[in-house]
mmCIF file of C-alpha atoms in Angstrom:
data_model
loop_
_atom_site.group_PDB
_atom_site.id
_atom_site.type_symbol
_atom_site.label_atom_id
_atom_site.label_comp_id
_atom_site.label_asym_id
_atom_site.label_seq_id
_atom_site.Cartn_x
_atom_site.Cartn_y
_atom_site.Cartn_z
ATOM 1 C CA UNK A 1 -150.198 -25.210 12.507
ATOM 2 C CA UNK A 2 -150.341 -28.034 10.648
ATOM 3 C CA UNK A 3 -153.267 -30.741 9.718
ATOM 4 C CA UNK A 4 -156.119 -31.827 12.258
ATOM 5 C CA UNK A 5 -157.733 -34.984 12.666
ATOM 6 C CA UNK A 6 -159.574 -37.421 15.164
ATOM 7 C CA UNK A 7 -158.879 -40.918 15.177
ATOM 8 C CA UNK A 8 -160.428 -44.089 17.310
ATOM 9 C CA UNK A 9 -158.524 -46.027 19.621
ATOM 10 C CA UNK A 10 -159.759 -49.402 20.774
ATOM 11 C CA UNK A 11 -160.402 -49.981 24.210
ATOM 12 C CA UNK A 12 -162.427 -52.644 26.107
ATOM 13 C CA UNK A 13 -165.562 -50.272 25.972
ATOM 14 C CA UNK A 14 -165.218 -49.689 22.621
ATOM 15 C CA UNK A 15 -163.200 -47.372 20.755
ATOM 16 C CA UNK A 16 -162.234 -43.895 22.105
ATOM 17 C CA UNK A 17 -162.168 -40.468 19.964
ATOM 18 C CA UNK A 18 -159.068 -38.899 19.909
ATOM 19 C CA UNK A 19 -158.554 -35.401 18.299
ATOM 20 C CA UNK A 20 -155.008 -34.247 17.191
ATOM 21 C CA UNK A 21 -153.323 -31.095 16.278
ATOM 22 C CA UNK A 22 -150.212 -31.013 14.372
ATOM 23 C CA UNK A 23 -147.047 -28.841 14.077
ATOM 24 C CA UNK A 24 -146.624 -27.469 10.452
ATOM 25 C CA UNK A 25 -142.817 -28.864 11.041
ATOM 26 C CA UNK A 26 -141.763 -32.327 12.242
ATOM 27 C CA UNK A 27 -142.815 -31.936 16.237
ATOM 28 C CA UNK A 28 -139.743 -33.675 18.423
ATOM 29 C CA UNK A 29 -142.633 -33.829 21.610
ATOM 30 C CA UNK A 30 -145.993 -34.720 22.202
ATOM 31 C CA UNK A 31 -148.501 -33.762 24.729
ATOM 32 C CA UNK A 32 -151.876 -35.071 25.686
ATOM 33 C CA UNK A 33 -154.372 -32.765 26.371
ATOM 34 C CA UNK A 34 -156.919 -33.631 29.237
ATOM 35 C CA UNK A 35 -160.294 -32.836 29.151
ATOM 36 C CA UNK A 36 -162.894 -30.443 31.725
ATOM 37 C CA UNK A 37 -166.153 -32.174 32.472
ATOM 38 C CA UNK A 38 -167.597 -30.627 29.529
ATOM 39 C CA UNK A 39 -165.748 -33.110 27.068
ATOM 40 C CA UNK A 40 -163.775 -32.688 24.452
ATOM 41 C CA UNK A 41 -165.540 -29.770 23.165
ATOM 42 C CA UNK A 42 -164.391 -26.477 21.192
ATOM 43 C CA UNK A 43 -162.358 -25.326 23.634
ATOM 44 C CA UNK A 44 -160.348 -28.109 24.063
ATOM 45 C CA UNK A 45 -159.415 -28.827 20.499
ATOM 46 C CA UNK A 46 -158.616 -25.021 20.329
ATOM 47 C CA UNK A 47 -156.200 -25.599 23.285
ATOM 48 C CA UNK A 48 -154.422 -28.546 21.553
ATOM 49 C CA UNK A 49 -153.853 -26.188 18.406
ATOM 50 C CA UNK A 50 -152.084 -23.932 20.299
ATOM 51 C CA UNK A 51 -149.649 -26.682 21.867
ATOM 52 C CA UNK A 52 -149.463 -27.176 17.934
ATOM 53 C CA UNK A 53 -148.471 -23.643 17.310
ATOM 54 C CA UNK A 54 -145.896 -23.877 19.688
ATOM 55 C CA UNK A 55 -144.576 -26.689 18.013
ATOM 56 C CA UNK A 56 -145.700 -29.624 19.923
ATOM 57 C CA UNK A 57 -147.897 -32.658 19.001
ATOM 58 C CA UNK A 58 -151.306 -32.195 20.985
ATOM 59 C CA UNK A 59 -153.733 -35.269 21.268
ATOM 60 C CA UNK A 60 -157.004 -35.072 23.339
ATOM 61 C CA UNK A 61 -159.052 -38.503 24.403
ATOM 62 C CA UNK A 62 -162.278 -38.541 24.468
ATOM 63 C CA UNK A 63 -162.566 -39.657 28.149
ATOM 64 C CA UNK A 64 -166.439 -39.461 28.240
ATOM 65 C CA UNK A 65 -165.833 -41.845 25.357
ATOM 66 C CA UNK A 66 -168.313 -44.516 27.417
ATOM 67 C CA UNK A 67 -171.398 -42.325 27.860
ATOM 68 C CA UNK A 68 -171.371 -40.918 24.212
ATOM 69 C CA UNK A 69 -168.501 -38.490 23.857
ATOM 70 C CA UNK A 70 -170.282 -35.547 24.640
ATOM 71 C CA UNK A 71 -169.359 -31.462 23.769
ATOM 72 C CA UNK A 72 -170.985 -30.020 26.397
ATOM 73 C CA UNK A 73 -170.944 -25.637 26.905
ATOM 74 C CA UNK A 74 -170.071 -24.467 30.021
ATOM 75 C CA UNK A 75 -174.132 -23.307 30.736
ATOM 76 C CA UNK A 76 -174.951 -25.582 33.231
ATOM 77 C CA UNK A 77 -172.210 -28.047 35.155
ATOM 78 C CA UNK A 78 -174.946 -30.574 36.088
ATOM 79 C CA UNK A 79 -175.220 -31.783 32.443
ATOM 80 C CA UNK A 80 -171.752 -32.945 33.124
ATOM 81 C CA UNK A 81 -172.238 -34.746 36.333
ATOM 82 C CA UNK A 82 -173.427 -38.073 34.651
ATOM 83 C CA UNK A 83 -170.431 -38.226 32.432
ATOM 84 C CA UNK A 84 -168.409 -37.920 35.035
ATOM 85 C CA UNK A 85 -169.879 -40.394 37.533
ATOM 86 C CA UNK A 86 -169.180 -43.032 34.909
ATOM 87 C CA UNK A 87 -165.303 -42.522 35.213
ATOM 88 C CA UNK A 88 -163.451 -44.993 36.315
ATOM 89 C CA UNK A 89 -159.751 -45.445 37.517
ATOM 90 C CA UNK A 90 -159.753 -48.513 35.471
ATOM 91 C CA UNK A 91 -161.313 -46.897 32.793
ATOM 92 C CA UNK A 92 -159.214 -43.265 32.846
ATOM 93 C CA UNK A 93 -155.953 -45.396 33.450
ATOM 94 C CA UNK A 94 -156.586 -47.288 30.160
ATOM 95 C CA UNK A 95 -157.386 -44.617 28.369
ATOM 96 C CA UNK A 96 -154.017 -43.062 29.029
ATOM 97 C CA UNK A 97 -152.381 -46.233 28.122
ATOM 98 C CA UNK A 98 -153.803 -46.555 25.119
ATOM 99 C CA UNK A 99 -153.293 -42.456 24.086
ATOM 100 C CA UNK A 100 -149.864 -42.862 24.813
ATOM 101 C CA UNK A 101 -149.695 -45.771 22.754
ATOM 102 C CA UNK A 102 -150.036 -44.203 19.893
ATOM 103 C CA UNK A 103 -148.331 -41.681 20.623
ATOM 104 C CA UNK A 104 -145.526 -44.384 20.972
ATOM 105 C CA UNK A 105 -146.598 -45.507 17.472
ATOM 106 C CA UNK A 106 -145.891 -41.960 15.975
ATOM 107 C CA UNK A 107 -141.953 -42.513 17.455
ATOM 108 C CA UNK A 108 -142.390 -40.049 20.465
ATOM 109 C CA UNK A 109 -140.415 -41.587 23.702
ATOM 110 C CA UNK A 110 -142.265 -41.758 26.991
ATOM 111 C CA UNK A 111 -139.751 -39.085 27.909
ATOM 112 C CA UNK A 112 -140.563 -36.792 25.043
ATOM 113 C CA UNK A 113 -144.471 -36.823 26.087
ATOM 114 C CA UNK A 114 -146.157 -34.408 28.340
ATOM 115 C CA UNK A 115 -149.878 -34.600 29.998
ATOM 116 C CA UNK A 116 -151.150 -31.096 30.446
ATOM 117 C CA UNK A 117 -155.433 -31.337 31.859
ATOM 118 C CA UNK A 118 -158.091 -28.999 32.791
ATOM 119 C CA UNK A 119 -160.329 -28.997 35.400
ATOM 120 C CA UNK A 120 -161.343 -32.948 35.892
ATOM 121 C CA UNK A 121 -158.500 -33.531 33.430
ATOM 122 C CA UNK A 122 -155.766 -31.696 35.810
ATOM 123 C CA UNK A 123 -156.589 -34.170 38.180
ATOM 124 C CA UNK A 124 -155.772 -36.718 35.613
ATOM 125 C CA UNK A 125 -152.893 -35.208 34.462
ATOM 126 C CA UNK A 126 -150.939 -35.529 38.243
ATOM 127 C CA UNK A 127 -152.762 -39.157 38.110
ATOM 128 C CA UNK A 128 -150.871 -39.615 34.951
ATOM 129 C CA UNK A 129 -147.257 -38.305 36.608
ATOM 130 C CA UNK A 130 -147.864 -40.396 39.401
ATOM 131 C CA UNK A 131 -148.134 -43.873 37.597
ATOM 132 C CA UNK A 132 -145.889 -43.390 34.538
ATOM 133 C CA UNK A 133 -142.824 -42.002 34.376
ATOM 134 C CA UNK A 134 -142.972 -39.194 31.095
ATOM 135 C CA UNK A 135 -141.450 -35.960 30.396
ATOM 136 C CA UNK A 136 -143.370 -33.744 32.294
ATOM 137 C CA UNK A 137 -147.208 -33.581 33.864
ATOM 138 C CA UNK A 138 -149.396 -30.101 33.988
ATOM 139 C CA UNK A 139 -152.440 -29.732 36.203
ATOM 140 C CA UNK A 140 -154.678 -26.613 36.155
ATOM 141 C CA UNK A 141 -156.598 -26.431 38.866
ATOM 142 C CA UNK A 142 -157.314 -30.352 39.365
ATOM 143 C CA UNK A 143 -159.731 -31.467 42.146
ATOM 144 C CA UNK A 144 -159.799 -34.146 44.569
ATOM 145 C CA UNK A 145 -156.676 -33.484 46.610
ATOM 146 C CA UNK A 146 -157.816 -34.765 49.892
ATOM 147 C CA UNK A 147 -160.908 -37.020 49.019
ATOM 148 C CA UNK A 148 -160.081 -38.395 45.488
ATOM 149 C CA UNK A 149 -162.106 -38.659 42.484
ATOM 150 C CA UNK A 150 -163.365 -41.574 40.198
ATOM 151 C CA UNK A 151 -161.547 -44.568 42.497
ATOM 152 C CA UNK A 152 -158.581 -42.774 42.560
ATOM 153 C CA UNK A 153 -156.731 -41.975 45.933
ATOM 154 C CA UNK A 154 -156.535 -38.128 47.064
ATOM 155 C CA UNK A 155 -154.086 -36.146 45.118
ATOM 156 C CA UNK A 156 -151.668 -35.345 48.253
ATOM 157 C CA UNK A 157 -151.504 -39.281 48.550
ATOM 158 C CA UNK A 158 -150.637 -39.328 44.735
ATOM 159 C CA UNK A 159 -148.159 -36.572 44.728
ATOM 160 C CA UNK A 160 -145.131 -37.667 47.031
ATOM 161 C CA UNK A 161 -145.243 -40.769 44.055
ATOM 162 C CA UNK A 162 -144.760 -38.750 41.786
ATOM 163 C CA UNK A 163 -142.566 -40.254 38.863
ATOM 164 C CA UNK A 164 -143.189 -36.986 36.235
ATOM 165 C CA UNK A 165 -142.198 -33.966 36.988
ATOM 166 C CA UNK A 166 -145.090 -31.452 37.732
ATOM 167 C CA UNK A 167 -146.286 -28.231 37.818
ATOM 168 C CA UNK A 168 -149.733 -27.189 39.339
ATOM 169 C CA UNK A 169 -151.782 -24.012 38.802
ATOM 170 C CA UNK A 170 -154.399 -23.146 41.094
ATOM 171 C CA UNK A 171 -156.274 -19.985 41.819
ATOM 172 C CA UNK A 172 -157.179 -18.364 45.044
ATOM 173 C CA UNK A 173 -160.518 -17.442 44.339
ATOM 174 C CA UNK A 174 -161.743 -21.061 43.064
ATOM 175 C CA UNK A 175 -164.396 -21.929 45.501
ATOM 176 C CA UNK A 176 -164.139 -25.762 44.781
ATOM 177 C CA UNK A 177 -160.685 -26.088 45.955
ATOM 178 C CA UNK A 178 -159.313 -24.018 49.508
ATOM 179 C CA UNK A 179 -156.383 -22.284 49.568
ATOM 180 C CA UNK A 180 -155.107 -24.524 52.442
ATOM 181 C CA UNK A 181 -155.481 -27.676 50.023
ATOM 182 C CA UNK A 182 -153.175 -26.162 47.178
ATOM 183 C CA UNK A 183 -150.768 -25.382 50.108
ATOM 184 C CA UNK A 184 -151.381 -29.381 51.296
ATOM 185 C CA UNK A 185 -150.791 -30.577 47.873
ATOM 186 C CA UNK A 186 -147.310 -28.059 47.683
ATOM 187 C CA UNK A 187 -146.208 -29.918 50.390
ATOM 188 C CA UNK A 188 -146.820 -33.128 49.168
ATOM 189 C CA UNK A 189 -145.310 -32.773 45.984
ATOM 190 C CA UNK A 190 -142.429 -31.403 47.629
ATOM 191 C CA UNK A 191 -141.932 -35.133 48.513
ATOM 192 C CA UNK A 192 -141.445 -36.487 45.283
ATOM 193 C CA UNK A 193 -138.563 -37.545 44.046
ATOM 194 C CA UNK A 194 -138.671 -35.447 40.546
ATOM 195 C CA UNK A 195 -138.836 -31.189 40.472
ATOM 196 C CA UNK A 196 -143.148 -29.778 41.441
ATOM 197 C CA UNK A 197 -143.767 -26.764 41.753
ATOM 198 C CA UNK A 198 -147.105 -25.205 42.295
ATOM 199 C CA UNK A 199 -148.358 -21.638 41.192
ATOM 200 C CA UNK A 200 -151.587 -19.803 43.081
ATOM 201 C CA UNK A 201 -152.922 -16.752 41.372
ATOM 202 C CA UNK A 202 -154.358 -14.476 43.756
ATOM 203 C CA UNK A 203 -157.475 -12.916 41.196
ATOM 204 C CA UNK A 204 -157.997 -15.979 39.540
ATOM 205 C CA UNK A 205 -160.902 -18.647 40.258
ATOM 206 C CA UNK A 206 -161.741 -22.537 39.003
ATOM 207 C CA UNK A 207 -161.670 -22.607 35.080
ATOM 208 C CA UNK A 208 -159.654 -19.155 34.809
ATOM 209 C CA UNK A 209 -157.349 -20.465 31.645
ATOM 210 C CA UNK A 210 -160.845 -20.667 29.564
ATOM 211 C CA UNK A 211 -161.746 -17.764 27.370
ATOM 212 C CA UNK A 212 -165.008 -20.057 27.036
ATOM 213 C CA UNK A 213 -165.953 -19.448 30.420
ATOM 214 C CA UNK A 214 -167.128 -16.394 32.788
ATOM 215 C CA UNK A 215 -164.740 -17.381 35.133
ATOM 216 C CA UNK A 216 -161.359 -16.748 32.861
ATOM 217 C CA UNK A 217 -159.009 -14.130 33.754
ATOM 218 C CA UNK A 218 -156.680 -13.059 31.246
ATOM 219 C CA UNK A 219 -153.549 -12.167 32.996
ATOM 220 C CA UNK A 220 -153.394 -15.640 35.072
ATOM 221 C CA UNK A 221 -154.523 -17.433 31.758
ATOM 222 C CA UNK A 222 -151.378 -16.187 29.748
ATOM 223 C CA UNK A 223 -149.217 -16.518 32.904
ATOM 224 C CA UNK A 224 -150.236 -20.068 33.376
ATOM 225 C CA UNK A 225 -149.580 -20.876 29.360
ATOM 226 C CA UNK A 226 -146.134 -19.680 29.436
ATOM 227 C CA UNK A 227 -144.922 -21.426 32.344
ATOM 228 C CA UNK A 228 -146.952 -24.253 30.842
ATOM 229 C CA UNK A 229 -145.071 -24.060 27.825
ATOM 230 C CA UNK A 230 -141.609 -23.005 29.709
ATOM 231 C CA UNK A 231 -142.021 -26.072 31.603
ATOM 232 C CA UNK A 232 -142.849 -28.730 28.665
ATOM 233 C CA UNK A 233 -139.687 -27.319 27.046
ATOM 234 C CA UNK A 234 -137.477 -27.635 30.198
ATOM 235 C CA UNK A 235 -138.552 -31.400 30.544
ATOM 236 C CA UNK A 236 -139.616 -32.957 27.517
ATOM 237 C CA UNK A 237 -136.596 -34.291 25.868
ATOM 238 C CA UNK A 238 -137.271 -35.037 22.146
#
């Protein structure tokens, strides 16, 4: 892997952290990493390395940005709750503009960028693939399918929009999001006019990709990073 940094990007509540991982070699794609609702935190940056180790650009916004850019652990989800009440759709839509402006800046082609989100930020990430069209949109385990979250319509109202091809990856165990929703959501994707698909892993629960967190399960995490990485090479065309 090449360098790290973070840099600010304006926005109309001020400006917005951004951290970024690069390739050691000239990266021909570009992905934008979206937060849990613990912030940008450890784990996160250590996620966009790895996109970086694989070759790819990896940025990831700050999208608690407006109530002080927290890193929070993974102790105690109601330190989180506040952060996440300020979202907006306003807000969350302009901060994807403005990431994948400079992404745009760096020469990468809306085509050649991918959004790949965690938690909170997979529900961004099919948000993302439903309003733009880029290379290729990644949701693990994303909430709000039937009621929505921060002003933003349900995700199986989202999904038959779709203008990014997706790929969703959901576990059977997670507590926060049924079985029969993932199936609901399958189904609505299926409507789209670009190529979804959506994975469930039987053993697996909410948060199961991070090695941060009690819930994470090994064999679904490495599953769900090489189809994540299979399927950013499939559709991002650098």
């Amino acid at each position: 892997m090449g360098e790290t940094r973070t840099v600010d990007l304006p926005t109309a509540d001020g400006p917005m952290g951004v951290y970024e991982a690069r390739p050691d070699d000239t990266p021909r794609t570009a992905v934008v990493v979206l937060q849990e609702a613990f912030g940008v935190n450890d784990h996160i940056e250590d996620v966009a390395r790895r996109f970086a180790d694989a070759g790819i650009l990896a940025v990831a916004p700050a999208l608690f940005h407006r109530s002080g850019s927290p890193r929070l652990g993974y102790e105690d989800i109601e330190q989180a709750y506040p952060h996440m009440g300020a979202l907006s759709s306003r807000g969350v839509e302009e901060d994807l503009e403005q990431t994948l402006e400079h992404l745009r800046r760096l020469g990468f082609k809306d085509h050649a960028i991918g959004t790949v989100g965690f938690c909170m930020g997979g529900t961004v990430s099919l948000v993302a693939g439903a309003r733009l069209p880029l290379g290729a949109s990644v949701t693990f385990y994303g909430g709000g399918i039937l009621e929505g979250r921060f002003g933003e319509p349900p995700l199986v109202e989202l999904a038959p929009e779709l203008k990014t091809p997706w790929l969703g990856l959901f576990g059977d165990e997670d507590a926060g999001i049924p079985v029969d929703q993932v199936e609901a959501l399958r189904e609505a994707a299926a409507r789209a006019p670009v190529t979804t698909e959506v994975v469930r892993y039987p053993d697996a629960g909410h948060g199961f990709h991070c090695d941060a967190r009690d819930a994470f399960h090994a064999p679904s995490a490495r599953d769900g990073w090489q189809r994540t990485l299979a399927f950013l090479d499939e559709h991002l065309q650098g």
